[in-house]
Amino acid sequence: MLIGELADRTGVSARALRHYEEQELLVPVRDSNGYRRYDESAVGVVQQIQTMVAAGLGTEMIRRYLDCVRTDDHHMTLDMCPDLSAELDRIAARLDRQQAAVAATRRRLATLITPTTLDEVL
């Protein structure tokens, strides 16, 4: 299939598909005229990439661990390839820090918008 059909079937823009190719996540075959051709398996690969992007993984990490992805009829999972568990732990820790920072910011905002009385200050 050509890039436009892959884009239609996956809901991913042709621009994003070209980006995946640049990042070596997706490898089409080139026709003699230079057109990209994808086989049927590309649909699943794009879906795997999209799921990993949505989970917060960057393209470099996706490239390292795309071979760890297993998809069945119901869902996608990652086998624990070497170093993958540590990478996911780092992402989870980063998210925890970000959530703590957001909570702290919300508390500071709440103090700005909550009226205080003189008695509370003293």
Short mmCIF file of N, CA, C and O in Angstrom, two decimals:
data_model
loop_
_atom_site.label_atom_id
_atom_site.label_comp_id
_atom_site.label_asym_id
_atom_site.label_seq_id
_atom_site.Cartn_x
_atom_site.Cartn_y
_atom_site.Cartn_z
N MET A 1 0.84 -1.18 0.00
CA MET A 1 0.00 0.00 0.00
C MET A 1 0.89 1.24 0.00
O MET A 1 2.00 1.19 0.51
N LEU A 2 0.38 2.30 -0.54
CA LEU A 2 1.10 3.57 -0.56
C LEU A 2 0.90 4.31 0.77
O LEU A 2 0.03 3.96 1.57
N ILE A 3 1.67 5.35 0.98
CA ILE A 3 1.65 6.08 2.24
C ILE A 3 0.26 6.65 2.56
O ILE A 3 -0.18 6.65 3.71
N GLY A 4 -0.45 7.12 1.55
CA GLY A 4 -1.79 7.68 1.77
C GLY A 4 -2.76 6.64 2.30
O GLY A 4 -3.57 6.92 3.19
N GLU A 5 -2.68 5.43 1.77
CA GLU A 5 -3.57 4.36 2.24
C GLU A 5 -3.20 3.96 3.67
O GLU A 5 -4.08 3.75 4.51
N LEU A 6 -1.90 3.88 3.96
CA LEU A 6 -1.49 3.56 5.33
C LEU A 6 -1.97 4.65 6.29
O LEU A 6 -2.45 4.35 7.39
N ALA A 7 -1.87 5.88 5.87
CA ALA A 7 -2.34 6.98 6.70
C ALA A 7 -3.84 6.86 6.95
O ALA A 7 -4.30 7.01 8.09
N ASP A 8 -4.61 6.55 5.91
CA ASP A 8 -6.06 6.38 6.06
C ASP A 8 -6.40 5.22 6.98
O ASP A 8 -7.28 5.33 7.83
N ARG A 9 -5.70 4.11 6.82
CA ARG A 9 -6.02 2.92 7.60
C ARG A 9 -5.62 3.03 9.06
O ARG A 9 -6.22 2.36 9.91
N THR A 10 -4.63 3.86 9.35
CA THR A 10 -4.16 3.97 10.74
C THR A 10 -4.62 5.25 11.43
O THR A 10 -4.49 5.37 12.65
N GLY A 11 -5.11 6.21 10.66
CA GLY A 11 -5.48 7.49 11.24
C GLY A 11 -4.29 8.35 11.60
O GLY A 11 -4.40 9.30 12.37
N VAL A 12 -3.14 8.04 11.05
CA VAL A 12 -1.90 8.77 11.30
C VAL A 12 -1.56 9.53 10.03
O VAL A 12 -1.67 9.00 8.93
N SER A 13 -1.13 10.77 10.16
CA SER A 13 -0.84 11.58 8.98
C SER A 13 0.36 11.04 8.21
O SER A 13 1.24 10.38 8.78
N ALA A 14 0.38 11.32 6.92
CA ALA A 14 1.52 10.93 6.09
C ALA A 14 2.79 11.58 6.61
O ALA A 14 3.87 10.98 6.57
N ARG A 15 2.67 12.78 7.12
CA ARG A 15 3.83 13.47 7.70
C ARG A 15 4.40 12.68 8.87
O ARG A 15 5.61 12.51 9.01
N ALA A 16 3.53 12.20 9.74
CA ALA A 16 3.98 11.39 10.89
C ALA A 16 4.62 10.09 10.40
O ALA A 16 5.64 9.66 10.95
N LEU A 17 4.06 9.49 9.38
CA LEU A 17 4.64 8.25 8.84
C LEU A 17 6.03 8.50 8.28
O LEU A 17 6.94 7.69 8.48
N ARG A 18 6.21 9.63 7.60
CA ARG A 18 7.54 9.97 7.10
C ARG A 18 8.51 10.21 8.26
O ARG A 18 9.68 9.82 8.20
N HIS A 19 8.01 10.82 9.34
CA HIS A 19 8.83 11.03 10.54
C HIS A 19 9.24 9.68 11.12
O HIS A 19 10.40 9.48 11.51
N TYR A 20 8.31 8.74 11.20
CA TYR A 20 8.64 7.41 11.71
C TYR A 20 9.71 6.75 10.85
O TYR A 20 10.59 6.07 11.37
N GLU A 21 9.62 6.97 9.55
CA GLU A 21 10.65 6.44 8.65
C GLU A 21 12.00 7.09 8.94
O GLU A 21 13.03 6.40 9.03
N GLU A 22 12.03 8.40 9.10
CA GLU A 22 13.27 9.11 9.42
C GLU A 22 13.88 8.61 10.72
O GLU A 22 15.10 8.56 10.86
N GLN A 23 13.03 8.25 11.67
CA GLN A 23 13.49 7.76 12.97
C GLN A 23 13.78 6.25 12.95
O GLN A 23 14.07 5.67 13.99
N GLU A 24 13.65 5.65 11.78
CA GLU A 24 13.91 4.22 11.57
C GLU A 24 12.96 3.33 12.36
O GLU A 24 13.31 2.23 12.79
N LEU A 25 11.75 3.80 12.55
CA LEU A 25 10.72 3.00 13.22
C LEU A 25 9.89 2.23 12.21
O LEU A 25 9.32 1.19 12.53
N LEU A 26 9.82 2.73 11.03
CA LEU A 26 9.00 2.17 9.95
C LEU A 26 9.87 2.14 8.71
O LEU A 26 10.48 3.16 8.36
N VAL A 27 9.93 1.00 8.06
CA VAL A 27 10.83 0.86 6.91
C VAL A 27 10.04 0.42 5.68
O VAL A 27 9.76 -0.77 5.50
N PRO A 28 9.68 1.37 4.82
CA PRO A 28 8.97 1.00 3.60
C PRO A 28 9.96 0.53 2.53
O PRO A 28 11.16 0.77 2.62
N VAL A 29 9.42 -0.11 1.53
CA VAL A 29 10.18 -0.44 0.33
C VAL A 29 9.93 0.70 -0.65
O VAL A 29 8.83 1.25 -0.70
N ARG A 30 10.94 1.06 -1.42
CA ARG A 30 10.77 2.13 -2.40
C ARG A 30 10.59 1.54 -3.79
O ARG A 30 11.36 0.68 -4.23
N ASP A 31 9.57 2.03 -4.50
CA ASP A 31 9.38 1.67 -5.91
C ASP A 31 10.45 2.34 -6.75
O ASP A 31 11.15 3.25 -6.27
N SER A 32 10.55 1.95 -7.99
CA SER A 32 11.54 2.57 -8.89
C SER A 32 11.27 4.06 -9.06
O SER A 32 12.20 4.83 -9.32
N ASN A 33 10.02 4.48 -8.87
CA ASN A 33 9.70 5.90 -8.98
C ASN A 33 9.88 6.64 -7.65
O ASN A 33 9.58 7.83 -7.55
N GLY A 34 10.35 5.93 -6.61
CA GLY A 34 10.60 6.56 -5.32
C GLY A 34 9.43 6.52 -4.36
O GLY A 34 9.56 6.94 -3.21
N TYR A 35 8.28 6.02 -4.80
CA TYR A 35 7.12 5.94 -3.91
C TYR A 35 7.37 4.91 -2.81
O TYR A 35 7.96 3.86 -3.05
N ARG A 36 6.87 5.22 -1.62
CA ARG A 36 6.96 4.29 -0.51
C ARG A 36 5.87 3.24 -0.66
O ARG A 36 4.72 3.56 -0.92
N ARG A 37 6.23 1.99 -0.40
CA ARG A 37 5.27 0.88 -0.39
C ARG A 37 5.38 0.18 0.95
O ARG A 37 6.46 -0.11 1.42
N TYR A 38 4.23 -0.05 1.56
CA TYR A 38 4.17 -0.71 2.86
C TYR A 38 3.41 -2.02 2.71
O TYR A 38 2.43 -2.09 1.99
N ASP A 39 3.86 -3.03 3.44
CA ASP A 39 3.09 -4.27 3.44
C ASP A 39 2.05 -4.20 4.56
O ASP A 39 2.01 -3.25 5.33
N GLU A 40 1.23 -5.22 4.64
CA GLU A 40 0.11 -5.24 5.59
C GLU A 40 0.58 -5.11 7.04
O GLU A 40 -0.10 -4.51 7.87
N SER A 41 1.75 -5.63 7.35
CA SER A 41 2.24 -5.59 8.73
C SER A 41 2.51 -4.16 9.20
O SER A 41 2.54 -3.90 10.41
N ALA A 42 2.66 -3.22 8.29
CA ALA A 42 2.93 -1.82 8.67
C ALA A 42 1.77 -1.23 9.47
O ALA A 42 2.00 -0.38 10.33
N VAL A 43 0.56 -1.69 9.21
CA VAL A 43 -0.60 -1.19 9.96
C VAL A 43 -0.42 -1.48 11.45
O VAL A 43 -0.56 -0.60 12.30
N GLY A 44 -0.05 -2.71 11.78
CA GLY A 44 0.18 -3.07 13.17
C GLY A 44 1.36 -2.34 13.79
O GLY A 44 1.30 -1.92 14.95
N VAL A 45 2.42 -2.16 13.02
CA VAL A 45 3.60 -1.46 13.52
C VAL A 45 3.25 -0.02 13.86
O VAL A 45 3.62 0.49 14.91
N VAL A 46 2.49 0.64 12.99
CA VAL A 46 2.09 2.03 13.25
C VAL A 46 1.22 2.10 14.49
O VAL A 46 1.39 2.99 15.33
N GLN A 47 0.32 1.15 14.66
CA GLN A 47 -0.51 1.14 15.85
C GLN A 47 0.34 0.94 17.11
O GLN A 47 0.10 1.57 18.14
N GLN A 48 1.35 0.08 17.02
CA GLN A 48 2.25 -0.13 18.16
C GLN A 48 3.01 1.16 18.47
O GLN A 48 3.12 1.55 19.64
N ILE A 49 3.50 1.82 17.45
CA ILE A 49 4.23 3.08 17.64
C ILE A 49 3.32 4.11 18.29
O ILE A 49 3.72 4.77 19.26
N GLN A 50 2.11 4.23 17.80
CA GLN A 50 1.17 5.21 18.36
C GLN A 50 0.87 4.93 19.83
O GLN A 50 0.79 5.85 20.64
N THR A 51 0.70 3.67 20.17
CA THR A 51 0.42 3.31 21.56
C THR A 51 1.61 3.68 22.45
O THR A 51 1.44 4.21 23.55
N MET A 52 2.81 3.42 21.97
CA MET A 52 4.01 3.73 22.74
C MET A 52 4.20 5.24 22.88
O MET A 52 4.57 5.73 23.95
N VAL A 53 3.92 5.99 21.82
CA VAL A 53 4.00 7.46 21.89
C VAL A 53 2.98 7.97 22.91
O VAL A 53 3.29 8.82 23.74
N ALA A 54 1.76 7.43 22.85
CA ALA A 54 0.71 7.86 23.78
C ALA A 54 1.08 7.54 25.23
O ALA A 54 0.63 8.23 26.15
N ALA A 55 1.91 6.52 25.43
CA ALA A 55 2.35 6.16 26.78
C ALA A 55 3.53 7.00 27.25
O ALA A 55 4.01 6.83 28.37
N GLY A 56 3.98 7.92 26.39
CA GLY A 56 5.04 8.83 26.80
C GLY A 56 6.44 8.43 26.38
O GLY A 56 7.41 9.05 26.81
N LEU A 57 6.56 7.42 25.55
CA LEU A 57 7.88 7.00 25.10
C LEU A 57 8.32 7.84 23.91
O LEU A 57 7.52 8.11 23.02
N GLY A 58 9.56 8.22 23.89
CA GLY A 58 10.12 8.97 22.77
C GLY A 58 10.54 8.04 21.65
O GLY A 58 10.64 6.83 21.84
N THR A 59 10.80 8.61 20.49
CA THR A 59 11.11 7.77 19.33
C THR A 59 12.40 6.97 19.51
O THR A 59 12.50 5.85 19.02
N GLU A 60 13.37 7.53 20.22
CA GLU A 60 14.61 6.78 20.44
C GLU A 60 14.34 5.52 21.26
O GLU A 60 14.82 4.43 20.94
N MET A 61 13.54 5.67 22.31
CA MET A 61 13.21 4.53 23.14
C MET A 61 12.34 3.54 22.36
O MET A 61 12.52 2.32 22.48
N ILE A 62 11.41 4.06 21.59
CA ILE A 62 10.56 3.18 20.78
C ILE A 62 11.43 2.36 19.83
O ILE A 62 11.22 1.16 19.67
N ARG A 63 12.40 2.99 19.21
CA ARG A 63 13.29 2.28 18.28
C ARG A 63 14.00 1.13 19.01
O ARG A 63 14.11 0.03 18.50
N ARG A 64 14.45 1.39 20.24
CA ARG A 64 15.17 0.36 21.00
C ARG A 64 14.27 -0.80 21.40
O ARG A 64 14.72 -1.94 21.48
N TYR A 65 12.99 -0.51 21.68
CA TYR A 65 12.13 -1.53 22.26
C TYR A 65 10.96 -1.97 21.38
O TYR A 65 10.15 -2.78 21.82
N LEU A 66 10.89 -1.51 20.16
CA LEU A 66 9.77 -1.88 19.29
C LEU A 66 9.72 -3.40 19.08
O LEU A 66 8.64 -3.98 18.98
N ASP A 67 10.87 -4.03 19.07
CA ASP A 67 10.90 -5.49 18.91
C ASP A 67 10.35 -6.22 20.13
O ASP A 67 10.09 -7.42 20.06
N CYS A 68 10.18 -5.52 21.24
CA CYS A 68 9.65 -6.13 22.46
C CYS A 68 8.12 -6.16 22.47
O CYS A 68 7.52 -6.76 23.36
N VAL A 69 7.51 -5.49 21.51
CA VAL A 69 6.05 -5.37 21.49
C VAL A 69 5.42 -6.67 21.01
O VAL A 69 5.85 -7.26 20.02
N ARG A 70 4.41 -7.09 21.73
CA ARG A 70 3.62 -8.25 21.35
C ARG A 70 2.17 -7.81 21.28
O ARG A 70 1.66 -7.15 22.19
N THR A 71 1.51 -8.15 20.20
CA THR A 71 0.10 -7.77 20.01
C THR A 71 -0.72 -9.02 19.76
O THR A 71 -0.35 -9.86 18.96
N ASP A 72 -1.82 -9.13 20.50
CA ASP A 72 -2.76 -10.21 20.21
C ASP A 72 -4.08 -9.58 19.77
O ASP A 72 -4.13 -8.40 19.47
N ASP A 73 -5.12 -10.36 19.75
CA ASP A 73 -6.41 -9.87 19.26
C ASP A 73 -7.02 -8.80 20.16
O ASP A 73 -7.88 -8.04 19.73
N HIS A 74 -6.57 -8.73 21.42
CA HIS A 74 -7.22 -7.84 22.37
C HIS A 74 -6.39 -6.65 22.82
O HIS A 74 -6.94 -5.61 23.12
N HIS A 75 -5.07 -6.79 22.88
CA HIS A 75 -4.27 -5.68 23.38
C HIS A 75 -2.80 -5.84 23.01
O HIS A 75 -2.40 -6.84 22.45
N MET A 76 -2.04 -4.83 23.37
CA MET A 76 -0.62 -4.80 23.10
C MET A 76 0.13 -4.84 24.42
O MET A 76 -0.27 -4.19 25.38
N THR A 77 1.20 -5.61 24.48
CA THR A 77 2.03 -5.66 25.68
C THR A 77 3.49 -5.54 25.28
O THR A 77 3.86 -5.73 24.12
N LEU A 78 4.31 -5.20 26.27
CA LEU A 78 5.76 -5.15 26.07
C LEU A 78 6.38 -6.28 26.86
O LEU A 78 6.15 -6.40 28.06
N ASP A 79 7.15 -7.12 26.19
CA ASP A 79 7.95 -8.10 26.91
C ASP A 79 9.05 -7.33 27.62
O ASP A 79 9.49 -6.29 27.15
N MET A 80 9.49 -7.81 28.74
CA MET A 80 10.54 -7.12 29.47
C MET A 80 11.90 -7.42 28.85
O MET A 80 12.65 -8.27 29.30
N CYS A 81 12.17 -6.74 27.77
CA CYS A 81 13.47 -6.81 27.11
C CYS A 81 14.52 -6.25 28.07
O CYS A 81 14.18 -5.53 29.01
N PRO A 82 15.78 -6.57 27.84
CA PRO A 82 16.83 -6.03 28.72
C PRO A 82 16.72 -4.50 28.82
O PRO A 82 16.50 -3.82 27.83
N ASP A 83 16.83 -4.00 30.00
CA ASP A 83 16.83 -2.57 30.32
C ASP A 83 15.47 -1.90 30.20
O ASP A 83 15.32 -0.75 30.61
N LEU A 84 14.47 -2.58 29.66
CA LEU A 84 13.17 -1.93 29.49
C LEU A 84 12.53 -1.60 30.84
O LEU A 84 11.98 -0.52 31.02
N SER A 85 12.61 -2.50 31.80
CA SER A 85 12.02 -2.26 33.10
C SER A 85 12.60 -1.00 33.75
O SER A 85 11.86 -0.17 34.29
N ALA A 86 13.92 -0.83 33.66
CA ALA A 86 14.57 0.36 34.24
C ALA A 86 14.10 1.62 33.52
O ALA A 86 13.88 2.66 34.15
N GLU A 87 13.96 1.56 32.21
CA GLU A 87 13.48 2.72 31.44
C GLU A 87 12.08 3.11 31.88
O GLU A 87 11.79 4.28 32.08
N LEU A 88 11.21 2.12 32.02
CA LEU A 88 9.83 2.40 32.42
C LEU A 88 9.77 2.94 33.85
O LEU A 88 8.96 3.82 34.15
N ASP A 89 10.64 2.42 34.72
CA ASP A 89 10.71 2.95 36.09
C ASP A 89 11.13 4.42 36.08
O ASP A 89 10.60 5.23 36.85
N ARG A 90 12.07 4.79 35.21
CA ARG A 90 12.50 6.19 35.12
C ARG A 90 11.36 7.08 34.64
O ARG A 90 11.17 8.19 35.14
N ILE A 91 10.60 6.60 33.68
CA ILE A 91 9.45 7.37 33.19
C ILE A 91 8.43 7.55 34.31
O ILE A 91 7.91 8.64 34.53
N ALA A 92 8.14 6.47 35.04
CA ALA A 92 7.17 6.55 36.14
C ALA A 92 7.65 7.52 37.21
O ALA A 92 6.86 8.31 37.74
N ALA A 93 8.93 7.51 37.52
CA ALA A 93 9.48 8.44 38.53
C ALA A 93 9.36 9.88 38.05
O ALA A 93 9.03 10.78 38.83
N ARG A 94 9.63 10.11 36.77
CA ARG A 94 9.49 11.45 36.21
C ARG A 94 8.05 11.92 36.31
O ARG A 94 7.78 13.07 36.69
N LEU A 95 7.11 11.04 36.00
CA LEU A 95 5.69 11.40 36.10
C LEU A 95 5.30 11.70 37.55
O LEU A 95 4.54 12.64 37.80
N ASP A 96 5.84 10.94 38.49
CA ASP A 96 5.57 11.20 39.91
C ASP A 96 6.06 12.59 40.30
O ASP A 96 5.36 13.33 41.00
N ARG A 97 7.26 12.95 39.84
CA ARG A 97 7.80 14.29 40.16
C ARG A 97 6.93 15.37 39.53
O ARG A 97 6.65 16.40 40.15
N GLN A 98 6.49 15.15 38.30
CA GLN A 98 5.65 16.14 37.64
C GLN A 98 4.31 16.28 38.35
O GLN A 98 3.80 17.40 38.51
N GLN A 99 3.74 15.18 38.77
CA GLN A 99 2.47 15.24 39.50
C GLN A 99 2.62 15.97 40.82
O GLN A 99 1.75 16.76 41.21
N ALA A 100 3.72 15.74 41.51
CA ALA A 100 3.97 16.45 42.77
C ALA A 100 4.12 17.95 42.53
O ALA A 100 3.61 18.76 43.31
N ALA A 101 4.79 18.31 41.45
CA ALA A 101 4.96 19.73 41.12
C ALA A 101 3.61 20.37 40.78
O ALA A 101 3.33 21.51 41.20
N VAL A 102 2.76 19.66 40.07
CA VAL A 102 1.43 20.19 39.74
C VAL A 102 0.61 20.36 41.02
O VAL A 102 -0.05 21.39 41.21
N ALA A 103 0.67 19.38 41.92
CA ALA A 103 -0.08 19.48 43.18
C ALA A 103 0.40 20.67 43.99
O ALA A 103 -0.41 21.41 44.57
N ALA A 104 1.71 20.88 44.03
CA ALA A 104 2.25 22.02 44.77
C ALA A 104 1.80 23.34 44.15
O ALA A 104 1.44 24.29 44.86
N THR A 105 1.78 23.42 42.85
CA THR A 105 1.32 24.62 42.15
C THR A 105 -0.15 24.87 42.44
O THR A 105 -0.57 26.01 42.69
N ARG A 106 -0.96 23.82 42.43
CA ARG A 106 -2.39 23.96 42.75
C ARG A 106 -2.58 24.50 44.17
O ARG A 106 -3.45 25.33 44.41
N ARG A 107 -1.79 24.01 45.11
CA ARG A 107 -1.90 24.50 46.50
C ARG A 107 -1.54 25.98 46.56
O ARG A 107 -2.22 26.76 47.24
N ARG A 108 -0.49 26.39 45.86
CA ARG A 108 -0.10 27.81 45.87
C ARG A 108 -1.19 28.66 45.22
O ARG A 108 -1.50 29.74 45.71
N LEU A 109 -1.77 28.18 44.14
CA LEU A 109 -2.87 28.92 43.51
C LEU A 109 -4.06 29.04 44.45
O LEU A 109 -4.70 30.09 44.51
N ALA A 110 -4.35 27.97 45.15
CA ALA A 110 -5.49 28.00 46.07
C ALA A 110 -5.29 29.05 47.16
O ALA A 110 -6.26 29.70 47.58
N THR A 111 -4.06 29.24 47.62
CA THR A 111 -3.83 30.26 48.64
C THR A 111 -4.02 31.66 48.08
O THR A 111 -4.36 32.57 48.82
N LEU A 112 -3.80 31.82 46.80
CA LEU A 112 -3.98 33.13 46.18
C LEU A 112 -5.45 33.49 45.98
O LEU A 112 -5.82 34.65 46.05
N ILE A 113 -6.26 32.47 45.73
CA ILE A 113 -7.66 32.76 45.42
C ILE A 113 -8.59 32.58 46.62
O ILE A 113 -9.73 32.97 46.57
N THR A 114 -8.10 32.00 47.71
CA THR A 114 -8.92 31.82 48.90
C THR A 114 -8.79 33.07 49.76
O THR A 114 -7.70 33.44 50.16
N PRO A 115 -9.90 33.71 50.02
CA PRO A 115 -9.82 34.92 50.86
C PRO A 115 -9.40 34.55 52.28
O PRO A 115 -9.84 33.56 52.84
N THR A 116 -8.50 35.33 52.82
CA THR A 116 -8.05 35.12 54.19
C THR A 116 -8.56 36.28 55.03
O THR A 116 -8.68 37.41 54.58
N THR A 117 -8.86 35.97 56.25
CA THR A 117 -9.30 37.02 57.16
C THR A 117 -8.12 37.45 58.01
O THR A 117 -7.13 36.74 58.13
N LEU A 118 -8.24 38.58 58.62
CA LEU A 118 -7.19 39.09 59.47
C LEU A 118 -6.90 38.12 60.62
O LEU A 118 -5.77 37.91 61.01
N ASP A 119 -7.97 37.49 61.14
CA ASP A 119 -7.79 36.52 62.23
C ASP A 119 -6.94 35.34 61.79
O ASP A 119 -6.14 34.82 62.58
N GLU A 120 -7.11 34.88 60.54
CA GLU A 120 -6.33 33.74 60.05
C GLU A 120 -4.87 34.11 59.89
O GLU A 120 -3.98 33.28 60.08
N VAL A 121 -4.58 35.36 59.51
CA VAL A 121 -3.22 35.80 59.33
C VAL A 121 -2.49 35.91 60.66
O VAL A 121 -1.34 35.57 60.80
N LEU A 122 -3.22 36.43 61.68
CA LEU A 122 -2.63 36.61 63.00
C LEU A 122 -2.69 35.30 63.72
O LEU A 122 -2.03 34.72 64.33
#
